């Protein structure tokens, strides 16, 4: 894969040496011939040369794992790419979305919208009687965790149901190809599952509130977001 990318880059660079870009006719012709020789020598087709580029888009998520992390792979899936967690040098972590351009940037955009909505909803939940009646740090944290888990699950299902008008076949194919390309570049480490939030009777109201909060989030992403979503799968 790395060799093919390098060859494609060389061919593209040669093809860019045109009269319109400031080369003489002789230089342009020599570059075109060199590009054709490279393609013949390495059995590279025009289609392969013009393939979209794979790209990454990273969003910092802090140093501690949480139930919110289960949302990121769903965002990747609905945007036709894949994702992984990267440990940063400063101790923070980042979700890295990987796939064909412009899918990762779109996934990062959806991530920021969803993360902001979750953050605001948690702040509002901390003001409710359901949260304030809990007296200990442990029980309050348990309520927040249950609320957040339910909200993330609801929001994740809504995203997967919407798909922003893109067929599952296209999204799945793009995601699978992105994963294969990613695995050819990096050695990925499998993380242990995140401990599930409590689903007992004592957290039922918190979970109900989280479900409602997930249902209330506007996931149409606004005018700019809708325009960007249409780019997934090669749309115009």
PDB file of C-alpha atoms in Angstrom:
ATOM      1  CA  UNK A   1       0.000   0.000   0.000  1.00  0.00           C
ATOM      2  CA  UNK A   2       2.736   2.426   0.902  1.00  0.00           C
ATOM      3  CA  UNK A   3       4.514   1.792  -2.411  1.00  0.00           C
ATOM      4  CA  UNK A   4       1.302   2.300  -4.363  1.00  0.00           C
ATOM      5  CA  UNK A   5       0.640   5.594  -2.588  1.00  0.00           C
ATOM      6  CA  UNK A   6       4.155   6.792  -3.395  1.00  0.00           C
ATOM      7  CA  UNK A   7       3.780   5.799  -7.042  1.00  0.00           C
ATOM      8  CA  UNK A   8       0.407   7.530  -7.273  1.00  0.00           C
ATOM      9  CA  UNK A   9       1.905  10.678  -5.766  1.00  0.00           C
ATOM     10  CA  UNK A  10       4.733  10.640  -8.299  1.00  0.00           C
ATOM     11  CA  UNK A  11       2.325  10.136 -11.193  1.00  0.00           C
ATOM     12  CA  UNK A  12       0.108  12.953  -9.993  1.00  0.00           C
ATOM     13  CA  UNK A  13       3.092  15.244  -9.589  1.00  0.00           C
ATOM     14  CA  UNK A  14       4.205  14.470 -13.118  1.00  0.00           C
ATOM     15  CA  UNK A  15       0.704  15.022 -14.481  1.00  0.00           C
ATOM     16  CA  UNK A  16       0.621  18.379 -12.762  1.00  0.00           C
ATOM     17  CA  UNK A  17       3.611  19.545 -14.832  1.00  0.00           C
ATOM     18  CA  UNK A  18       1.564  21.129 -17.590  1.00  0.00           C
ATOM     19  CA  UNK A  19       1.843  24.223 -19.757  1.00  0.00           C
ATOM     20  CA  UNK A  20      -1.006  25.783 -17.779  1.00  0.00           C
ATOM     21  CA  UNK A  21       1.074  25.302 -14.620  1.00  0.00           C
ATOM     22  CA  UNK A  22       4.118  27.068 -16.076  1.00  0.00           C
ATOM     23  CA  UNK A  23       6.039  24.295 -17.817  1.00  0.00           C
ATOM     24  CA  UNK A  24       7.273  24.486 -21.369  1.00  0.00           C
ATOM     25  CA  UNK A  25       5.681  22.200 -23.939  1.00  0.00           C
ATOM     26  CA  UNK A  26       8.803  20.034 -23.954  1.00  0.00           C
ATOM     27  CA  UNK A  27       8.769  19.742 -20.145  1.00  0.00           C
ATOM     28  CA  UNK A  28       5.063  18.925 -20.133  1.00  0.00           C
ATOM     29  CA  UNK A  29       5.476  16.242 -22.797  1.00  0.00           C
ATOM     30  CA  UNK A  30       8.445  14.695 -20.974  1.00  0.00           C
ATOM     31  CA  UNK A  31       6.462  14.638 -17.707  1.00  0.00           C
ATOM     32  CA  UNK A  32       3.463  13.029 -19.400  1.00  0.00           C
ATOM     33  CA  UNK A  33       5.678  10.334 -20.937  1.00  0.00           C
ATOM     34  CA  UNK A  34       7.336   9.684 -17.577  1.00  0.00           C
ATOM     35  CA  UNK A  35       3.921   9.352 -15.934  1.00  0.00           C
ATOM     36  CA  UNK A  36       2.809   6.851 -18.572  1.00  0.00           C
ATOM     37  CA  UNK A  37       5.990   4.811 -18.115  1.00  0.00           C
ATOM     38  CA  UNK A  38       5.455   4.705 -14.342  1.00  0.00           C
ATOM     39  CA  UNK A  39       1.880   3.536 -14.836  1.00  0.00           C
ATOM     40  CA  UNK A  40       2.968   0.823 -17.254  1.00  0.00           C
ATOM     41  CA  UNK A  41       5.905  -0.321 -15.126  1.00  0.00           C
ATOM     42  CA  UNK A  42       3.762  -0.661 -12.008  1.00  0.00           C
ATOM     43  CA  UNK A  43       0.505  -1.700 -13.692  1.00  0.00           C
ATOM     44  CA  UNK A  44      -1.355   1.297 -12.310  1.00  0.00           C
ATOM     45  CA  UNK A  45      -4.592   2.284 -14.039  1.00  0.00           C
ATOM     46  CA  UNK A  46      -6.078   5.741 -14.507  1.00  0.00           C
ATOM     47  CA  UNK A  47      -8.791   4.791 -12.029  1.00  0.00           C
ATOM     48  CA  UNK A  48      -6.200   3.949  -9.373  1.00  0.00           C
ATOM     49  CA  UNK A  49      -4.377   7.218  -9.939  1.00  0.00           C
ATOM     50  CA  UNK A  50      -7.604   9.182  -9.484  1.00  0.00           C
ATOM     51  CA  UNK A  51      -8.815   7.281  -6.424  1.00  0.00           C
ATOM     52  CA  UNK A  52      -9.867   9.594  -3.555  1.00  0.00           C
ATOM     53  CA  UNK A  53      -7.291  10.018  -0.833  1.00  0.00           C
ATOM     54  CA  UNK A  54      -7.627   8.521   2.622  1.00  0.00           C
ATOM     55  CA  UNK A  55      -7.489  11.078   5.387  1.00  0.00           C
ATOM     56  CA  UNK A  56      -7.732  11.443   9.155  1.00  0.00           C
ATOM     57  CA  UNK A  57      -9.594  13.872  11.376  1.00  0.00           C
ATOM     58  CA  UNK A  58      -8.941  13.852  15.119  1.00  0.00           C
ATOM     59  CA  UNK A  59     -11.068  15.193  17.973  1.00  0.00           C
ATOM     60  CA  UNK A  60      -9.636  15.406  21.507  1.00  0.00           C
ATOM     61  CA  UNK A  61     -11.832  13.700  24.117  1.00  0.00           C
ATOM     62  CA  UNK A  62      -9.825  13.905  27.355  1.00  0.00           C
ATOM     63  CA  UNK A  63      -7.861  11.359  29.308  1.00  0.00           C
ATOM     64  CA  UNK A  64     -10.495   9.125  30.918  1.00  0.00           C
ATOM     65  CA  UNK A  65     -12.625   6.512  29.202  1.00  0.00           C
ATOM     66  CA  UNK A  66     -16.381   6.823  29.632  1.00  0.00           C
ATOM     67  CA  UNK A  67     -19.668   5.467  28.320  1.00  0.00           C
ATOM     68  CA  UNK A  68     -19.678   8.310  25.773  1.00  0.00           C
ATOM     69  CA  UNK A  69     -16.863   6.538  23.922  1.00  0.00           C
ATOM     70  CA  UNK A  70     -19.357   3.999  22.570  1.00  0.00           C
ATOM     71  CA  UNK A  71     -20.849   6.727  20.372  1.00  0.00           C
ATOM     72  CA  UNK A  72     -17.722   7.413  18.311  1.00  0.00           C
ATOM     73  CA  UNK A  73     -17.723   4.125  16.314  1.00  0.00           C
ATOM     74  CA  UNK A  74     -21.375   4.721  15.465  1.00  0.00           C
ATOM     75  CA  UNK A  75     -20.569   8.159  14.124  1.00  0.00           C
ATOM     76  CA  UNK A  76     -17.761   6.646  12.057  1.00  0.00           C
ATOM     77  CA  UNK A  77     -20.114   4.000  10.704  1.00  0.00           C
ATOM     78  CA  UNK A  78     -22.823   6.449   9.669  1.00  0.00           C
ATOM     79  CA  UNK A  79     -20.211   8.637   7.955  1.00  0.00           C
ATOM     80  CA  UNK A  80     -18.664   5.797   5.946  1.00  0.00           C
ATOM     81  CA  UNK A  81     -15.349   5.608   7.761  1.00  0.00           C
ATOM     82  CA  UNK A  82     -13.734   3.903  10.749  1.00  0.00           C
ATOM     83  CA  UNK A  83     -12.310   5.197  14.012  1.00  0.00           C
ATOM     84  CA  UNK A  84      -9.745   4.472  16.693  1.00  0.00           C
ATOM     85  CA  UNK A  85      -8.549   6.022  19.944  1.00  0.00           C
ATOM     86  CA  UNK A  86      -5.104   7.590  19.969  1.00  0.00           C
ATOM     87  CA  UNK A  87      -3.191   8.398  23.143  1.00  0.00           C
ATOM     88  CA  UNK A  88      -1.721  11.882  22.871  1.00  0.00           C
ATOM     89  CA  UNK A  89       1.640  12.972  24.266  1.00  0.00           C
ATOM     90  CA  UNK A  90       0.008  15.264  26.856  1.00  0.00           C
ATOM     91  CA  UNK A  91      -2.085  12.489  28.398  1.00  0.00           C
ATOM     92  CA  UNK A  92      -5.296  13.303  26.572  1.00  0.00           C
ATOM     93  CA  UNK A  93      -6.913  10.942  24.100  1.00  0.00           C
ATOM     94  CA  UNK A  94      -8.256  11.667  20.637  1.00  0.00           C
ATOM     95  CA  UNK A  95     -10.820   9.927  18.484  1.00  0.00           C
ATOM     96  CA  UNK A  96      -9.337   9.606  15.017  1.00  0.00           C
ATOM     97  CA  UNK A  97     -11.788   9.193  12.163  1.00  0.00           C
ATOM     98  CA  UNK A  98     -10.214   7.551   9.112  1.00  0.00           C
ATOM     99  CA  UNK A  99     -11.596   7.101   5.621  1.00  0.00           C
ATOM    100  CA  UNK A 100     -11.937   8.541   2.159  1.00  0.00           C
ATOM    101  CA  UNK A 101     -12.074  12.306   1.949  1.00  0.00           C
ATOM    102  CA  UNK A 102     -14.232  14.102   3.012  1.00  0.00           C
ATOM    103  CA  UNK A 103     -15.813  11.478   5.300  1.00  0.00           C
ATOM    104  CA  UNK A 104     -13.463  11.898   8.302  1.00  0.00           C
ATOM    105  CA  UNK A 105     -14.008  15.651   8.443  1.00  0.00           C
ATOM    106  CA  UNK A 106     -17.757  15.103   8.298  1.00  0.00           C
ATOM    107  CA  UNK A 107     -17.519  12.525  11.103  1.00  0.00           C
ATOM    108  CA  UNK A 108     -15.502  14.974  13.196  1.00  0.00           C
ATOM    109  CA  UNK A 109     -18.185  17.607  12.608  1.00  0.00           C
ATOM    110  CA  UNK A 110     -20.950  15.234  13.750  1.00  0.00           C
ATOM    111  CA  UNK A 111     -18.777  14.272  16.746  1.00  0.00           C
ATOM    112  CA  UNK A 112     -18.433  17.882  17.872  1.00  0.00           C
ATOM    113  CA  UNK A 113     -22.185  18.504  17.516  1.00  0.00           C
ATOM    114  CA  UNK A 114     -23.086  15.367  19.489  1.00  0.00           C
ATOM    115  CA  UNK A 115     -20.427  15.880  22.161  1.00  0.00           C
ATOM    116  CA  UNK A 116     -21.623  19.431  22.728  1.00  0.00           C
ATOM    117  CA  UNK A 117     -25.218  18.296  23.059  1.00  0.00           C
ATOM    118  CA  UNK A 118     -24.244  15.595  25.576  1.00  0.00           C
ATOM    119  CA  UNK A 119     -22.134  18.007  27.602  1.00  0.00           C
ATOM    120  CA  UNK A 120     -24.991  20.528  27.842  1.00  0.00           C
ATOM    121  CA  UNK A 121     -27.534  17.842  28.696  1.00  0.00           C
ATOM    122  CA  UNK A 122     -25.366  16.529  31.540  1.00  0.00           C
ATOM    123  CA  UNK A 123     -25.019  20.052  32.939  1.00  0.00           C
ATOM    124  CA  UNK A 124     -28.814  20.443  32.843  1.00  0.00           C
ATOM    125  CA  UNK A 125     -29.336  17.042  34.480  1.00  0.00           C
ATOM    126  CA  UNK A 126     -27.097  18.042  37.396  1.00  0.00           C
ATOM    127  CA  UNK A 127     -29.622  20.820  38.172  1.00  0.00           C
ATOM    128  CA  UNK A 128     -32.591  18.467  38.430  1.00  0.00           C
ATOM    129  CA  UNK A 129     -34.171  17.226  41.698  1.00  0.00           C
ATOM    130  CA  UNK A 130     -33.438  13.652  40.614  1.00  0.00           C
ATOM    131  CA  UNK A 131     -29.718  14.409  40.773  1.00  0.00           C
ATOM    132  CA  UNK A 132     -29.739  16.829  43.719  1.00  0.00           C
ATOM    133  CA  UNK A 133     -31.597  14.489  46.053  1.00  0.00           C
ATOM    134  CA  UNK A 134     -28.626  12.112  45.935  1.00  0.00           C
ATOM    135  CA  UNK A 135     -26.369  12.845  48.901  1.00  0.00           C
ATOM    136  CA  UNK A 136     -23.074  11.131  48.101  1.00  0.00           C
ATOM    137  CA  UNK A 137     -20.550  11.611  45.333  1.00  0.00           C
ATOM    138  CA  UNK A 138     -20.843   7.943  44.423  1.00  0.00           C
ATOM    139  CA  UNK A 139     -24.617   7.953  43.954  1.00  0.00           C
ATOM    140  CA  UNK A 140     -24.549  11.238  42.068  1.00  0.00           C
ATOM    141  CA  UNK A 141     -21.876   9.895  39.739  1.00  0.00           C
ATOM    142  CA  UNK A 142     -23.968   6.770  39.268  1.00  0.00           C
ATOM    143  CA  UNK A 143     -26.939   8.907  38.221  1.00  0.00           C
ATOM    144  CA  UNK A 144     -24.855  10.887  35.729  1.00  0.00           C
ATOM    145  CA  UNK A 145     -23.379   7.730  34.291  1.00  0.00           C
ATOM    146  CA  UNK A 146     -26.820   6.152  33.821  1.00  0.00           C
ATOM    147  CA  UNK A 147     -28.195   9.359  32.299  1.00  0.00           C
ATOM    148  CA  UNK A 148     -25.249   9.656  29.919  1.00  0.00           C
ATOM    149  CA  UNK A 149     -25.361   6.016  28.876  1.00  0.00           C
ATOM    150  CA  UNK A 150     -29.055   6.194  28.025  1.00  0.00           C
ATOM    151  CA  UNK A 151     -28.591   9.433  26.101  1.00  0.00           C
ATOM    152  CA  UNK A 152     -25.657   8.031  24.124  1.00  0.00           C
ATOM    153  CA  UNK A 153     -27.563   4.850  23.267  1.00  0.00           C
ATOM    154  CA  UNK A 154     -30.598   6.808  22.103  1.00  0.00           C
ATOM    155  CA  UNK A 155     -28.556   9.301  20.109  1.00  0.00           C
ATOM    156  CA  UNK A 156     -26.510   6.515  18.529  1.00  0.00           C
ATOM    157  CA  UNK A 157     -29.642   4.707  17.375  1.00  0.00           C
ATOM    158  CA  UNK A 158     -31.047   7.897  15.896  1.00  0.00           C
ATOM    159  CA  UNK A 159     -27.878   8.520  13.927  1.00  0.00           C
ATOM    160  CA  UNK A 160     -27.838   4.966  12.588  1.00  0.00           C
ATOM    161  CA  UNK A 161     -31.513   5.189  11.641  1.00  0.00           C
ATOM    162  CA  UNK A 162     -31.035   8.473   9.783  1.00  0.00           C
ATOM    163  CA  UNK A 163     -27.885   7.675   7.806  1.00  0.00           C
ATOM    164  CA  UNK A 164     -28.304  11.147   6.282  1.00  0.00           C
ATOM    165  CA  UNK A 165     -29.909   9.666   3.173  1.00  0.00           C
ATOM    166  CA  UNK A 166     -27.010   7.345   2.325  1.00  0.00           C
ATOM    167  CA  UNK A 167     -27.575   3.645   1.589  1.00  0.00           C
ATOM    168  CA  UNK A 168     -26.163   1.135   4.073  1.00  0.00           C
ATOM    169  CA  UNK A 169     -24.383  -0.690   1.262  1.00  0.00           C
ATOM    170  CA  UNK A 170     -22.333   2.371   0.407  1.00  0.00           C
ATOM    171  CA  UNK A 171     -21.575   3.189   4.040  1.00  0.00           C
ATOM    172  CA  UNK A 172     -20.605  -0.379   4.889  1.00  0.00           C
ATOM    173  CA  UNK A 173     -18.356  -0.717   1.844  1.00  0.00           C
ATOM    174  CA  UNK A 174     -16.591   2.554   2.577  1.00  0.00           C
ATOM    175  CA  UNK A 175     -16.179   1.653   6.239  1.00  0.00           C
ATOM    176  CA  UNK A 176     -14.777  -1.808   5.484  1.00  0.00           C
ATOM    177  CA  UNK A 177     -12.299  -0.449   2.943  1.00  0.00           C
ATOM    178  CA  UNK A 178     -11.242   2.256   5.378  1.00  0.00           C
ATOM    179  CA  UNK A 179     -10.598  -0.355   8.083  1.00  0.00           C
ATOM    180  CA  UNK A 180      -8.467  -2.460   5.715  1.00  0.00           C
ATOM    181  CA  UNK A 181      -6.457   0.598   4.723  1.00  0.00           C
ATOM    182  CA  UNK A 182      -6.091   1.628   8.367  1.00  0.00           C
ATOM    183  CA  UNK A 183      -4.839  -1.827   9.376  1.00  0.00           C
ATOM    184  CA  UNK A 184      -2.269  -1.690   6.577  1.00  0.00           C
ATOM    185  CA  UNK A 185      -0.834   1.489   8.101  1.00  0.00           C
ATOM    186  CA  UNK A 186      -1.102   0.953  11.856  1.00  0.00           C
ATOM    187  CA  UNK A 187      -1.013  -1.796  14.444  1.00  0.00           C
ATOM    188  CA  UNK A 188      -4.215  -1.348  16.418  1.00  0.00           C
ATOM    189  CA  UNK A 189      -4.682  -2.352  20.038  1.00  0.00           C
ATOM    190  CA  UNK A 190      -8.015  -3.767  21.182  1.00  0.00           C
ATOM    191  CA  UNK A 191      -9.343  -1.958  24.240  1.00  0.00           C
ATOM    192  CA  UNK A 192     -11.162  -3.679  27.072  1.00  0.00           C
ATOM    193  CA  UNK A 193     -14.946  -3.093  27.087  1.00  0.00           C
ATOM    194  CA  UNK A 194     -16.170  -0.116  29.058  1.00  0.00           C
ATOM    195  CA  UNK A 195     -18.070  -1.059  32.219  1.00  0.00           C
ATOM    196  CA  UNK A 196     -21.787  -0.755  31.593  1.00  0.00           C
ATOM    197  CA  UNK A 197     -23.815   1.816  33.503  1.00  0.00           C
ATOM    198  CA  UNK A 198     -26.308   0.641  36.103  1.00  0.00           C
ATOM    199  CA  UNK A 199     -29.736  -0.280  34.730  1.00  0.00           C
ATOM    200  CA  UNK A 200     -31.461  -1.060  38.009  1.00  0.00           C
ATOM    201  CA  UNK A 201     -34.601   0.492  39.417  1.00  0.00           C
ATOM    202  CA  UNK A 202     -32.671   3.167  41.308  1.00  0.00           C
ATOM    203  CA  UNK A 203     -31.333   4.656  38.074  1.00  0.00           C
ATOM    204  CA  UNK A 204     -34.507   4.193  36.010  1.00  0.00           C
ATOM    205  CA  UNK A 205     -35.490   7.858  36.186  1.00  0.00           C
ATOM    206  CA  UNK A 206     -32.013   8.994  35.252  1.00  0.00           C
ATOM    207  CA  UNK A 207     -32.020   6.637  32.276  1.00  0.00           C
ATOM    208  CA  UNK A 208     -35.460   7.856  31.205  1.00  0.00           C
ATOM    209  CA  UNK A 209     -34.205  11.436  31.359  1.00  0.00           C
ATOM    210  CA  UNK A 210     -31.156  10.464  29.299  1.00  0.00           C
ATOM    211  CA  UNK A 211     -33.316   8.751  26.688  1.00  0.00           C
ATOM    212  CA  UNK A 212     -35.476  11.870  26.428  1.00  0.00           C
ATOM    213  CA  UNK A 213     -32.387  14.061  26.114  1.00  0.00           C
ATOM    214  CA  UNK A 214     -31.089  11.878  23.277  1.00  0.00           C
ATOM    215  CA  UNK A 215     -34.434  12.172  21.521  1.00  0.00           C
ATOM    216  CA  UNK A 216     -34.401  15.952  21.869  1.00  0.00           C
ATOM    217  CA  UNK A 217     -31.034  16.532  20.191  1.00  0.00           C
ATOM    218  CA  UNK A 218     -31.344  18.120  16.767  1.00  0.00           C
ATOM    219  CA  UNK A 219     -29.399  15.828  14.464  1.00  0.00           C
ATOM    220  CA  UNK A 220     -30.206  17.552  11.190  1.00  0.00           C
ATOM    221  CA  UNK A 221     -26.914  19.443  11.719  1.00  0.00           C
ATOM    222  CA  UNK A 222     -28.231  22.627  10.118  1.00  0.00           C
ATOM    223  CA  UNK A 223     -27.823  23.827   6.557  1.00  0.00           C
ATOM    224  CA  UNK A 224     -24.024  23.523   6.407  1.00  0.00           C
ATOM    225  CA  UNK A 225     -24.114  20.081   7.966  1.00  0.00           C
ATOM    226  CA  UNK A 226     -26.717  18.798   5.510  1.00  0.00           C
ATOM    227  CA  UNK A 227     -24.611  20.084   2.614  1.00  0.00           C
ATOM    228  CA  UNK A 228     -21.535  18.279   3.946  1.00  0.00           C
ATOM    229  CA  UNK A 229     -23.479  15.053   4.584  1.00  0.00           C
ATOM    230  CA  UNK A 230     -24.369  14.859   0.897  1.00  0.00           C
ATOM    231  CA  UNK A 231     -20.660  14.463   0.126  1.00  0.00           C
ATOM    232  CA  UNK A 232     -20.582  11.054   1.814  1.00  0.00           C
ATOM    233  CA  UNK A 233     -20.596   8.326  -0.791  1.00  0.00           C
ATOM    234  CA  UNK A 234     -19.561  10.687  -3.574  1.00  0.00           C
ATOM    235  CA  UNK A 235     -22.734  12.755  -3.633  1.00  0.00           C
ATOM    236  CA  UNK A 236     -22.859  16.307  -4.936  1.00  0.00           C
TER     237      UNK A 236
END
